[in-house]
PDB file of C-alpha atoms in Angstrom:
ATOM      1  CA  MET L1417       0.000   0.000   0.000  1.00  0.00           C
ATOM      2  CA  THR L1418       1.371   3.402  -1.013  1.00  0.00           C
ATOM      3  CA  PHE L1419       1.272   6.297   1.450  1.00  0.00           C
ATOM      4  CA  ARG L1420       1.378   9.840   0.070  1.00  0.00           C
ATOM      5  CA  LEU L1421       3.101  12.580   2.063  1.00  0.00           C
ATOM      6  CA  ALA L1422       3.227  16.220   0.930  1.00  0.00           C
ATOM      7  CA  HIS L1423       5.826  18.712   2.180  1.00  0.00           C
ATOM      8  CA  LEU L1424       5.673  22.503   1.992  1.00  0.00           C
ATOM      9  CA  SER L1425       7.415  25.264   3.904  1.00  0.00           C
ATOM     10  CA  ASP L1426       7.927  28.997   4.479  1.00  0.00           C
ATOM     11  CA  PRO L1427       4.495  30.319   3.451  1.00  0.00           C
ATOM     12  CA  HIS L1428       5.128  33.638   5.261  1.00  0.00           C
ATOM     13  CA  VAL L1429       1.392  34.161   5.514  1.00  0.00           C
ATOM     14  CA  GLY L1430       0.072  37.679   5.007  1.00  0.00           C
ATOM     15  CA  PRO L1431      -1.081  40.298   4.792  1.00  0.00           C
ATOM     16  CA  LEU L1432       0.974  41.777   7.606  1.00  0.00           C
ATOM     17  CA  GLY L1433      -1.095  44.325   9.500  1.00  0.00           C
ATOM     18  CA  ARG L1434       0.373  47.641  10.612  1.00  0.00           C
ATOM     19  CA  PRO L1435       1.918  47.044  14.034  1.00  0.00           C
ATOM     20  CA  ARG L1436       1.556  49.388  16.969  1.00  0.00           C
ATOM     21  CA  PHE L1437       4.569  51.594  17.655  1.00  0.00           C
ATOM     22  CA  SER L1438       5.067  49.792  20.972  1.00  0.00           C
ATOM     23  CA  GLN L1439       5.500  46.486  19.084  1.00  0.00           C
ATOM     24  CA  LEU L1440       8.343  47.762  16.912  1.00  0.00           C
ATOM     25  CA  PHE L1441      11.229  47.133  19.261  1.00  0.00           C
ATOM     26  CA  GLY L1442      14.553  45.417  18.539  1.00  0.00           C
ATOM     27  CA  LYS L1443      14.445  42.921  15.732  1.00  0.00           C
ATOM     28  CA  ARG L1444      10.815  43.635  14.849  1.00  0.00           C
ATOM     29  CA  ALA L1445      11.739  47.196  13.813  1.00  0.00           C
ATOM     30  CA  THR L1446      14.319  46.026  11.267  1.00  0.00           C
ATOM     31  CA  GLY L1447      12.094  43.158  10.152  1.00  0.00           C
ATOM     32  CA  TYR L1448       9.144  45.461   9.523  1.00  0.00           C
ATOM     33  CA  ALA L1449      11.363  47.865   7.588  1.00  0.00           C
ATOM     34  CA  ASN L1450      12.587  44.987   5.421  1.00  0.00           C
ATOM     35  CA  TRP L1451       9.004  43.864   4.873  1.00  0.00           C
ATOM     36  CA  ARG L1452       7.960  47.324   3.719  1.00  0.00           C
ATOM     37  CA  ARG L1453      11.056  47.746   1.490  1.00  0.00           C
ATOM     38  CA  GLY L1454      10.450  44.632  -0.569  1.00  0.00           C
ATOM     39  CA  ARG L1455       9.962  41.376   1.280  1.00  0.00           C
ATOM     40  CA  SER L1456       6.181  41.822   1.107  1.00  0.00           C
ATOM     41  CA  ARG L1457       6.430  41.788  -2.688  1.00  0.00           C
ATOM     42  CA  SER L1458       8.318  38.476  -2.626  1.00  0.00           C
ATOM     43  CA  HIS L1459       5.446  36.536  -1.065  1.00  0.00           C
ATOM     44  CA  ASP L1460       2.094  36.404  -2.810  1.00  0.00           C
ATOM     45  CA  MET L1461      -1.014  35.109  -1.084  1.00  0.00           C
ATOM     46  CA  ALA L1462      -2.795  34.309  -4.351  1.00  0.00           C
ATOM     47  CA  THR L1463       0.155  32.080  -5.273  1.00  0.00           C
ATOM     48  CA  LEU L1464      -0.007  30.455  -1.846  1.00  0.00           C
ATOM     49  CA  SER L1465      -3.738  29.835  -2.212  1.00  0.00           C
ATOM     50  CA  SER L1466      -3.203  28.261  -5.637  1.00  0.00           C
ATOM     51  CA  LEU L1467      -0.471  26.015  -4.231  1.00  0.00           C
ATOM     52  CA  VAL L1468      -2.657  24.866  -1.335  1.00  0.00           C
ATOM     53  CA  THR L1469      -5.516  24.082  -3.733  1.00  0.00           C
ATOM     54  CA  ASP L1470      -3.156  22.062  -5.939  1.00  0.00           C
ATOM     55  CA  LEU L1471      -1.646  20.250  -2.971  1.00  0.00           C
ATOM     56  CA  ARG L1472      -5.033  19.331  -1.527  1.00  0.00           C
ATOM     57  CA  ALA L1473      -6.022  17.843  -4.898  1.00  0.00           C
ATOM     58  CA  GLN L1474      -3.149  15.321  -4.803  1.00  0.00           C
ATOM     59  CA  GLY L1475      -4.801  13.057  -2.251  1.00  0.00           C
ATOM     60  CA  ALA L1476      -1.954  13.101   0.252  1.00  0.00           C
ATOM     61  CA  GLY L1477      -2.435  10.982   3.340  1.00  0.00           C
ATOM     62  CA  HIS L1478      -0.597  13.600   5.371  1.00  0.00           C
ATOM     63  CA  ILE L1479       0.973  17.064   4.990  1.00  0.00           C
ATOM     64  CA  ALA L1480       4.212  18.250   6.606  1.00  0.00           C
ATOM     65  CA  CYS L1481       4.778  21.997   7.044  1.00  0.00           C
ATOM     66  CA  THR L1482       8.284  22.975   8.139  1.00  0.00           C
ATOM     67  CA  GLY L1483       7.730  26.445   9.500  1.00  0.00           C
ATOM     68  CA  ASP L1484       7.914  30.191   8.949  1.00  0.00           C
ATOM     69  CA  LEU L1485       4.198  30.789   8.959  1.00  0.00           C
ATOM     70  CA  CYS L1486       4.883  34.228  10.447  1.00  0.00           C
ATOM     71  CA  ASN L1487       6.917  37.200   9.290  1.00  0.00           C
ATOM     72  CA  ILE L1488       7.940  39.283  12.324  1.00  0.00           C
ATOM     73  CA  GLY L1489       6.196  37.406  15.110  1.00  0.00           C
ATOM     74  CA  LEU L1490       3.350  39.841  15.759  1.00  0.00           C
ATOM     75  CA  PRO L1491       0.442  38.609  17.908  1.00  0.00           C
ATOM     76  CA  SER L1492      -1.902  39.445  15.007  1.00  0.00           C
ATOM     77  CA  GLU L1493      -0.040  36.889  12.876  1.00  0.00           C
ATOM     78  CA  TRP L1494      -0.945  33.936  15.086  1.00  0.00           C
ATOM     79  CA  ALA L1495      -4.625  33.927  14.086  1.00  0.00           C
ATOM     80  CA  THR L1496      -3.607  34.311  10.430  1.00  0.00           C
ATOM     81  CA  ALA L1497      -1.248  31.361  10.798  1.00  0.00           C
ATOM     82  CA  LEU L1498      -4.007  29.246  12.315  1.00  0.00           C
ATOM     83  CA  SER L1499      -6.348  30.064   9.429  1.00  0.00           C
ATOM     84  CA  PHE L1500      -3.661  28.950   6.989  1.00  0.00           C
ATOM     85  CA  MET L1501      -3.076  25.679   8.828  1.00  0.00           C
ATOM     86  CA  GLN L1502      -6.794  24.968   8.924  1.00  0.00           C
ATOM     87  CA  ALA L1503      -6.951  25.569   5.169  1.00  0.00           C
ATOM     88  CA  LEU L1504      -4.306  22.863   4.745  1.00  0.00           C
ATOM     89  CA  GLY L1505      -6.317  20.372   6.770  1.00  0.00           C
ATOM     90  CA  SER L1506      -7.227  19.212  10.250  1.00  0.00           C
ATOM     91  CA  PRO L1507      -4.576  18.703  12.957  1.00  0.00           C
ATOM     92  CA  ASP L1508      -4.799  14.971  12.297  1.00  0.00           C
ATOM     93  CA  GLU L1509      -3.943  15.571   8.635  1.00  0.00           C
ATOM     94  CA  VAL L1510      -1.189  18.174   9.006  1.00  0.00           C
ATOM     95  CA  SER L1511       2.009  18.285  11.084  1.00  0.00           C
ATOM     96  CA  LEU L1512       3.883  21.522  11.846  1.00  0.00           C
ATOM     97  CA  VAL L1513       7.346  22.409  13.079  1.00  0.00           C
ATOM     98  CA  PRO L1514       8.218  26.094  13.643  1.00  0.00           C
ATOM     99  CA  GLY L1515      10.810  28.256  11.891  1.00  0.00           C
ATOM    100  CA  ASN L1516      12.975  31.185  12.882  1.00  0.00           C
ATOM    101  CA  HIS L1517      10.361  33.755  11.814  1.00  0.00           C
ATOM    102  CA  ASP L1518       7.893  32.033  14.131  1.00  0.00           C
ATOM    103  CA  ALA L1519      10.329  32.708  17.007  1.00  0.00           C
ATOM    104  CA  TYR L1520      11.225  36.192  15.767  1.00  0.00           C
ATOM    105  CA  VAL L1521      11.394  37.758  19.236  1.00  0.00           C
ATOM    106  CA  ARG L1522      10.964  36.368  22.726  1.00  0.00           C
ATOM    107  CA  GLY L1523       7.377  35.239  23.233  1.00  0.00           C
ATOM    108  CA  SER L1524       6.596  34.852  19.527  1.00  0.00           C
ATOM    109  CA  LEU L1525       7.046  31.081  19.438  1.00  0.00           C
ATOM    110  CA  GLU L1526       4.942  30.592  22.542  1.00  0.00           C
ATOM    111  CA  GLY L1527       2.155  32.657  20.973  1.00  0.00           C
ATOM    112  CA  LEU L1528       2.223  30.690  17.734  1.00  0.00           C
ATOM    113  CA  LEU L1529       2.212  27.354  19.556  1.00  0.00           C
ATOM    114  CA  GLU L1530      -0.709  28.487  21.689  1.00  0.00           C
ATOM    115  CA  ALA L1531      -2.683  29.133  18.489  1.00  0.00           C
ATOM    116  CA  CYS L1532      -1.429  26.231  16.357  1.00  0.00           C
ATOM    117  CA  GLY L1533      -0.349  23.727  18.977  1.00  0.00           C
ATOM    118  CA  ALA L1534      -2.845  21.099  17.830  1.00  0.00           C
ATOM    119  CA  PHE L1535      -0.727  20.676  14.686  1.00  0.00           C
ATOM    120  CA  THR L1536       2.295  19.819  16.860  1.00  0.00           C
ATOM    121  CA  SER L1537       0.600  17.350  19.209  1.00  0.00           C
ATOM    122  CA  ASP L1538       2.127  13.895  19.544  1.00  0.00           C
ATOM    123  CA  ASP L1539       0.143  10.665  19.513  1.00  0.00           C
ATOM    124  CA  SER L1540      -0.649  11.076  23.220  1.00  0.00           C
ATOM    125  CA  GLY L1541      -2.093  14.557  22.662  1.00  0.00           C
ATOM    126  CA  THR L1542       0.791  16.538  24.213  1.00  0.00           C
ATOM    127  CA  ARG L1543       1.215  19.836  22.356  1.00  0.00           C
ATOM    128  CA  GLY L1544       4.222  21.996  21.621  1.00  0.00           C
ATOM    129  CA  HIS L1545       6.846  19.597  22.967  1.00  0.00           C
ATOM    130  CA  PHE L1546       9.783  18.703  20.715  1.00  0.00           C
ATOM    131  CA  PRO L1547      10.644  16.196  19.475  1.00  0.00           C
ATOM    132  CA  TYR L1548       7.165  14.825  18.930  1.00  0.00           C
ATOM    133  CA  LEU L1549       6.086  11.577  17.288  1.00  0.00           C
ATOM    134  CA  ARG L1550       3.088  11.033  15.035  1.00  0.00           C
ATOM    135  CA  ARG L1551       2.315   7.717  13.331  1.00  0.00           C
ATOM    136  CA  ARG L1552       0.413   7.827  10.075  1.00  0.00           C
ATOM    137  CA  GLY L1553       0.122   4.601   8.112  1.00  0.00           C
ATOM    138  CA  PRO L1554       3.634   3.174   7.624  1.00  0.00           C
ATOM    139  CA  VAL L1555       5.215   6.542   8.477  1.00  0.00           C
ATOM    140  CA  ALA L1556       6.557   7.831  11.798  1.00  0.00           C
ATOM    141  CA  LEU L1557       6.833  11.630  11.691  1.00  0.00           C
ATOM    142  CA  ILE L1558       9.388  13.087  14.095  1.00  0.00           C
ATOM    143  CA  GLY L1559       8.982  16.832  14.575  1.00  0.00           C
ATOM    144  CA  LEU L1560      11.944  18.914  15.762  1.00  0.00           C
ATOM    145  CA  SER L1561      12.117  22.618  16.615  1.00  0.00           C
ATOM    146  CA  SER L1562      15.172  24.607  15.556  1.00  0.00           C
ATOM    147  CA  ALA L1563      13.320  27.888  16.164  1.00  0.00           C
ATOM    148  CA  ILE L1564      15.028  30.290  18.566  1.00  0.00           C
ATOM    149  CA  PRO L1565      14.901  34.099  18.925  1.00  0.00           C
ATOM    150  CA  THR L1566      18.038  35.738  17.530  1.00  0.00           C
ATOM    151  CA  LYS L1567      19.590  39.194  17.134  1.00  0.00           C
ATOM    152  CA  PRO L1568      18.707  41.469  14.180  1.00  0.00           C
ATOM    153  CA  PHE L1569      20.014  40.216  10.819  1.00  0.00           C
ATOM    154  CA  VAL L1570      20.593  36.727  12.254  1.00  0.00           C
ATOM    155  CA  ALA L1571      18.378  33.772  11.250  1.00  0.00           C
ATOM    156  CA  SER L1572      20.219  30.825  12.754  1.00  0.00           C
ATOM    157  CA  GLY L1573      18.634  27.921  14.620  1.00  0.00           C
ATOM    158  CA  ARG L1574      19.539  25.463  17.326  1.00  0.00           C
ATOM    159  CA  LEU L1575      18.172  22.139  18.573  1.00  0.00           C
ATOM    160  CA  GLY L1576      20.149  21.903  21.813  1.00  0.00           C
ATOM    161  CA  PRO L1577      21.559  18.812  23.571  1.00  0.00           C
ATOM    162  CA  PRO L1578      18.311  17.744  25.318  1.00  0.00           C
ATOM    163  CA  GLN L1579      16.284  17.736  22.083  1.00  0.00           C
ATOM    164  CA  LEU L1580      19.066  15.986  20.174  1.00  0.00           C
ATOM    165  CA  ALA L1581      19.332  13.293  22.845  1.00  0.00           C
ATOM    166  CA  ALA L1582      15.556  12.781  22.885  1.00  0.00           C
ATOM    167  CA  ALA L1583      15.461  12.552  19.086  1.00  0.00           C
ATOM    168  CA  GLU L1584      18.232   9.957  19.110  1.00  0.00           C
ATOM    169  CA  THR L1585      16.386   7.854  21.676  1.00  0.00           C
ATOM    170  CA  LEU L1586      13.183   8.092  19.654  1.00  0.00           C
ATOM    171  CA  LEU L1587      14.785   7.243  16.308  1.00  0.00           C
ATOM    172  CA  ARG L1588      16.684   4.299  17.794  1.00  0.00           C
ATOM    173  CA  ALA L1589      13.522   2.878  19.375  1.00  0.00           C
ATOM    174  CA  LEU L1590      11.614   3.181  16.090  1.00  0.00           C
ATOM    175  CA  ALA L1591      14.435   1.433  14.212  1.00  0.00           C
ATOM    176  CA  THR L1592      14.172  -1.646  16.415  1.00  0.00           C
ATOM    177  CA  GLU L1593      10.392  -2.080  16.237  1.00  0.00           C
ATOM    178  CA  PRO L1594       9.094  -5.193  14.462  1.00  0.00           C
ATOM    179  CA  GLY L1595       8.003  -4.065  11.005  1.00  0.00           C
ATOM    180  CA  ARG L1596       9.612  -0.708  11.721  1.00  0.00           C
ATOM    181  CA  PRO L1597       7.996   2.457  10.325  1.00  0.00           C
ATOM    182  CA  CYS L1598       9.462   4.801   7.747  1.00  0.00           C
ATOM    183  CA  ARG L1599      11.159   7.462   9.874  1.00  0.00           C
ATOM    184  CA  VAL L1600      10.596  10.975   8.483  1.00  0.00           C
ATOM    185  CA  VAL L1601      12.278  13.829  10.349  1.00  0.00           C
ATOM    186  CA  MET L1602      10.889  17.372  10.017  1.00  0.00           C
ATOM    187  CA  ILE L1603      12.965  20.450  10.865  1.00  0.00           C
ATOM    188  CA  HIS L1604      12.999  24.042   9.623  1.00  0.00           C
ATOM    189  CA  HIS L1605      16.721  24.758   9.197  1.00  0.00           C
ATOM    190  CA  PRO L1606      18.854  22.675   6.803  1.00  0.00           C
ATOM    191  CA  PRO L1607      20.283  20.187   9.309  1.00  0.00           C
ATOM    192  CA  HIS L1608      23.462  19.182   7.464  1.00  0.00           C
ATOM    193  CA  PRO L1609      26.778  21.014   7.881  1.00  0.00           C
ATOM    194  CA  GLY L1610      27.096  23.686   5.197  1.00  0.00           C
ATOM    195  CA  GLY L1611      23.364  23.644   4.530  1.00  0.00           C
ATOM    196  CA  ALA L1612      22.983  27.396   5.070  1.00  0.00           C
ATOM    197  CA  SER L1613      25.265  30.434   5.079  1.00  0.00           C
ATOM    198  CA  PRO L1614      26.782  31.788   8.321  1.00  0.00           C
ATOM    199  CA  GLY L1615      24.158  33.603  10.341  1.00  0.00           C
ATOM    200  CA  ARG L1616      21.413  31.435   8.857  1.00  0.00           C
ATOM    201  CA  GLU L1617      22.731  27.983   9.760  1.00  0.00           C
ATOM    202  CA  LEU L1618      21.696  25.342  12.267  1.00  0.00           C
ATOM    203  CA  LYS L1619      24.294  25.887  14.968  1.00  0.00           C
ATOM    204  CA  ASP L1620      24.417  22.236  15.983  1.00  0.00           C
ATOM    205  CA  SER L1621      24.206  20.719  12.502  1.00  0.00           C
ATOM    206  CA  ALA L1622      27.372  18.685  13.106  1.00  0.00           C
ATOM    207  CA  ALA L1623      25.828  17.154  16.231  1.00  0.00           C
ATOM    208  CA  PHE L1624      22.617  16.421  14.294  1.00  0.00           C
ATOM    209  CA  ALA L1625      24.534  14.737  11.469  1.00  0.00           C
ATOM    210  CA  ALA L1626      26.505  12.671  13.980  1.00  0.00           C
ATOM    211  CA  MET L1627      23.257  11.591  15.630  1.00  0.00           C
ATOM    212  CA  ILE L1628      21.786  10.509  12.277  1.00  0.00           C
ATOM    213  CA  GLY L1629      25.038   8.661  11.633  1.00  0.00           C
ATOM    214  CA  ARG L1630      24.407   6.579  14.733  1.00  0.00           C
ATOM    215  CA  VAL L1631      20.681   5.843  14.473  1.00  0.00           C
ATOM    216  CA  GLY L1632      19.650   6.747  10.919  1.00  0.00           C
ATOM    217  CA  ALA L1633      16.400   7.964   9.360  1.00  0.00           C
ATOM    218  CA  ASP L1634      14.653   7.344   6.052  1.00  0.00           C
ATOM    219  CA  LEU L1635      13.959  10.934   5.011  1.00  0.00           C
ATOM    220  CA  ILE L1636      14.669  14.413   6.397  1.00  0.00           C
ATOM    221  CA  LEU L1637      12.522  17.412   5.363  1.00  0.00           C
ATOM    222  CA  HIS L1638      13.375  21.095   5.837  1.00  0.00           C
ATOM    223  CA  GLY L1639      12.735  24.609   4.546  1.00  0.00           C
ATOM    224  CA  HIS L1640      14.414  27.944   5.436  1.00  0.00           C
ATOM    225  CA  ASN L1641      16.545  28.542   2.313  1.00  0.00           C
ATOM    226  CA  HIS L1642      13.527  29.149   0.037  1.00  0.00           C
ATOM    227  CA  VAL L1643      15.019  26.890  -2.635  1.00  0.00           C
ATOM    228  CA  SER L1644      14.594  23.326  -3.892  1.00  0.00           C
ATOM    229  CA  SER L1645      17.567  21.331  -2.661  1.00  0.00           C
ATOM    230  CA  LEU L1646      18.785  17.816  -2.059  1.00  0.00           C
ATOM    231  CA  ALA L1647      21.664  16.698   0.145  1.00  0.00           C
ATOM    232  CA  HIS L1648      22.542  13.570   2.104  1.00  0.00           C
ATOM    233  CA  ILE L1649      23.691  12.691   5.594  1.00  0.00           C
ATOM    234  CA  THR L1650      25.522   9.407   6.041  1.00  0.00           C
ATOM    235  CA  GLY L1651      23.560   7.004   8.221  1.00  0.00           C
ATOM    236  CA  PRO L1652      24.542   3.705   9.849  1.00  0.00           C
ATOM    237  CA  GLY L1653      26.501   1.394   7.580  1.00  0.00           C
ATOM    238  CA  GLY L1654      27.266   4.245   5.188  1.00  0.00           C
ATOM    239  CA  ARG L1655      23.679   4.447   3.963  1.00  0.00           C
ATOM    240  CA  PRO L1656      22.885   7.959   2.635  1.00  0.00           C
ATOM    241  CA  VAL L1657      19.816   9.611   4.159  1.00  0.00           C
ATOM    242  CA  PRO L1658      18.183  12.139   1.782  1.00  0.00           C
ATOM    243  CA  VAL L1659      17.774  15.673   3.111  1.00  0.00           C
ATOM    244  CA  VAL L1660      15.213  17.564   1.015  1.00  0.00           C
ATOM    245  CA  GLY L1661      14.491  21.294   1.073  1.00  0.00           C
ATOM    246  CA  VAL L1662      11.593  23.071  -0.613  1.00  0.00           C
ATOM    247  CA  PRO L1663      11.125  26.679  -1.764  1.00  0.00           C
ATOM    248  CA  SER L1664       8.803  29.157  -0.106  1.00  0.00           C
ATOM    249  CA  ALA L1665       5.204  28.136  -0.743  1.00  0.00           C
ATOM    250  CA  SER L1666       4.328  31.748  -1.603  1.00  0.00           C
ATOM    251  CA  ALA L1667       7.298  32.827  -3.754  1.00  0.00           C
ATOM    252  CA  LEU L1668       6.413  34.794  -6.869  1.00  0.00           C
ATOM    253  CA  PRO L1669       7.888  33.655 -10.213  1.00  0.00           C
ATOM    254  CA  ASP L1670       9.114  37.161 -11.098  1.00  0.00           C
ATOM    255  CA  GLY L1671      10.536  38.197  -7.742  1.00  0.00           C
ATOM    256  CA  HIS L1672      11.781  36.112  -4.840  1.00  0.00           C
ATOM    257  CA  GLY L1673      11.176  33.025  -6.974  1.00  0.00           C
ATOM    258  CA  ALA L1674      12.713  34.178 -10.246  1.00  0.00           C
ATOM    259  CA  LEU L1675      15.044  31.166 -10.495  1.00  0.00           C
ATOM    260  CA  PRO L1676      13.203  27.905 -11.261  1.00  0.00           C
ATOM    261  CA  ALA L1677      14.273  26.288  -7.976  1.00  0.00           C
ATOM    262  CA  ARG L1678      12.984  29.317  -6.020  1.00  0.00           C
ATOM    263  CA  ARG L1679       9.471  29.451  -7.469  1.00  0.00           C
ATOM    264  CA  ALA L1680       6.685  28.442  -5.106  1.00  0.00           C
ATOM    265  CA  GLY L1681       6.485  24.679  -4.860  1.00  0.00           C
ATOM    266  CA  TYR L1682       6.235  21.565  -2.738  1.00  0.00           C
ATOM    267  CA  VAL L1683       7.242  17.900  -2.904  1.00  0.00           C
ATOM    268  CA  LEU L1684       4.906  14.916  -2.988  1.00  0.00           C
ATOM    269  CA  TYR L1685       6.280  11.588  -1.729  1.00  0.00           C
ATOM    270  CA  GLU L1686       4.950   8.098  -2.349  1.00  0.00           C
ATOM    271  CA  ILE L1687       6.174   5.709   0.335  1.00  0.00           C
ATOM    272  CA  GLU L1688       5.745   1.948   0.324  1.00  0.00           C
ATOM    273  CA  ARG L1689       7.383  -0.987   2.013  1.00  0.00           C
ATOM    274  CA  ALA L1690      10.121  -2.775   0.071  1.00  0.00           C
ATOM    275  CA  GLY L1691      11.587  -5.794   1.821  1.00  0.00           C
ATOM    276  CA  GLU L1692      12.933  -4.677   5.192  1.00  0.00           C
ATOM    277  CA  GLY L1693      13.022  -1.036   4.122  1.00  0.00           C
ATOM    278  CA  PHE L1694      11.022   1.458   2.087  1.00  0.00           C
ATOM    279  CA  ALA L1695      10.839   2.657  -1.492  1.00  0.00           C
ATOM    280  CA  ILE L1696      10.352   6.430  -1.591  1.00  0.00           C
ATOM    281  CA  ALA L1697       9.460   8.200  -4.841  1.00  0.00           C
ATOM    282  CA  ALA L1698       9.388  11.997  -4.940  1.00  0.00           C
ATOM    283  CA  ARG L1699       7.885  14.485  -7.391  1.00  0.00           C
ATOM    284  CA  ARG L1700       8.121  18.253  -7.351  1.00  0.00           C
ATOM    285  CA  ARG L1701       5.041  20.370  -8.019  1.00  0.00           C
ATOM    286  CA  GLY L1702       4.796  24.146  -8.206  1.00  0.00           C
ATOM    287  CA  LEU L1703       4.924  27.172 -10.473  1.00  0.00           C
ATOM    288  CA  ASP L1704       6.231  26.605 -13.974  1.00  0.00           C
ATOM    289  CA  ALA L1705       7.755  29.282 -16.202  1.00  0.00           C
ATOM    290  CA  ALA L1706       4.263  30.493 -17.128  1.00  0.00           C
ATOM    291  CA  GLY L1707       3.285  30.911 -13.478  1.00  0.00           C
ATOM    292  CA  THR L1708       0.914  27.926 -13.498  1.00  0.00           C
ATOM    293  CA  MET L1709       0.874  25.139 -10.913  1.00  0.00           C
ATOM    294  CA  ALA L1710       2.249  22.056 -12.643  1.00  0.00           C
ATOM    295  CA  ASP L1711       4.124  18.777 -12.261  1.00  0.00           C
ATOM    296  CA  LEU L1712       7.825  19.728 -12.297  1.00  0.00           C
ATOM    297  CA  GLY L1713       9.109  16.180 -12.579  1.00  0.00           C
ATOM    298  CA  PRO L1714      10.603  13.498 -10.365  1.00  0.00           C
ATOM    299  CA  LEU L1715      13.282  14.085  -7.764  1.00  0.00           C
ATOM    300  CA  ASP L1716      15.938  11.366  -7.604  1.00  0.00           C
ATOM    301  CA  LEU L1717      16.604  10.958  -3.889  1.00  0.00           C
ATOM    302  CA  GLY L1718      19.740   8.980  -4.620  1.00  0.00           C
ATOM    303  CA  ALA L1719      21.478  11.862  -6.367  1.00  0.00           C
ATOM    304  CA  SER L1720      22.319  15.435  -5.390  1.00  0.00           C
ATOM    305  CA  PRO L1721      21.592  17.604  -8.444  1.00  0.00           C
ATOM    306  CA  ALA L1722      22.244  21.348  -8.478  1.00  0.00           C
ATOM    307  CA  LEU L1723      18.586  22.235  -8.089  1.00  0.00           C
ATOM    308  CA  SER L1724      19.322  25.890  -7.399  1.00  0.00           C
ATOM    309  CA  ALA L1725      20.763  26.490 -10.868  1.00  0.00           C
TER     310      ALA L1725
END
């Protein structure tokens, strides 16, 4: 039986309302200025709506969203983020991990998780605790949070030793289950060393890669760079674990998404058991050169093409 999993990221849901003067302190002031200067024209809500409609038509058994629902972490954005998540599907159908824009300033992440926590609940119903585990069909979804508040002009992330240790324990336990599930890890920041430029990187990417080297995974999903990408982390026995990034789900074809790999898009996976492991087929969907939602072709998870070209 084939299980379909869809992955999108970085919708940067708008419109962004005019904040009160008292809310424009520290990083929010520079973020709002950047939004007004051009970032708002890089993310188009009509494009995002078209992508969600296309995604929902694919019959996915589950949807993974890897963060950056918000822009500058305003309280008014939390209700907007919830409306977007509900448009994707119910909390049983959609899993969320937060991004750096969701933790823009202190208190932002807590506000978002208060609004959208049902999309981060584990199988026991606990909300907003990372890592979390959700089982859907043959798939075990492991949600991690790399979202931390940072200084202006910094967009880095961190998991931290406790979360890394808990993720390792969880992944090891899943690997030893009879008829083990397909282990899909969700995180916002590219988790492999060199996956993002300085100031935007996952600070403990080396520790994450070492952890995957010990216990493995079947697939790792991320966002953050706003570009289609494919890398690998070496798992146990030298087995390469694919690490797949997707562009912003709201990127315009003639602005932020001018390059083909930066146009709004998502990836659709078909997962089925194959012997003691899993066969995973991936296809990219999103805006084509004409600005229409289309099938953009298969993604070979065994190779690392230069998707950003």
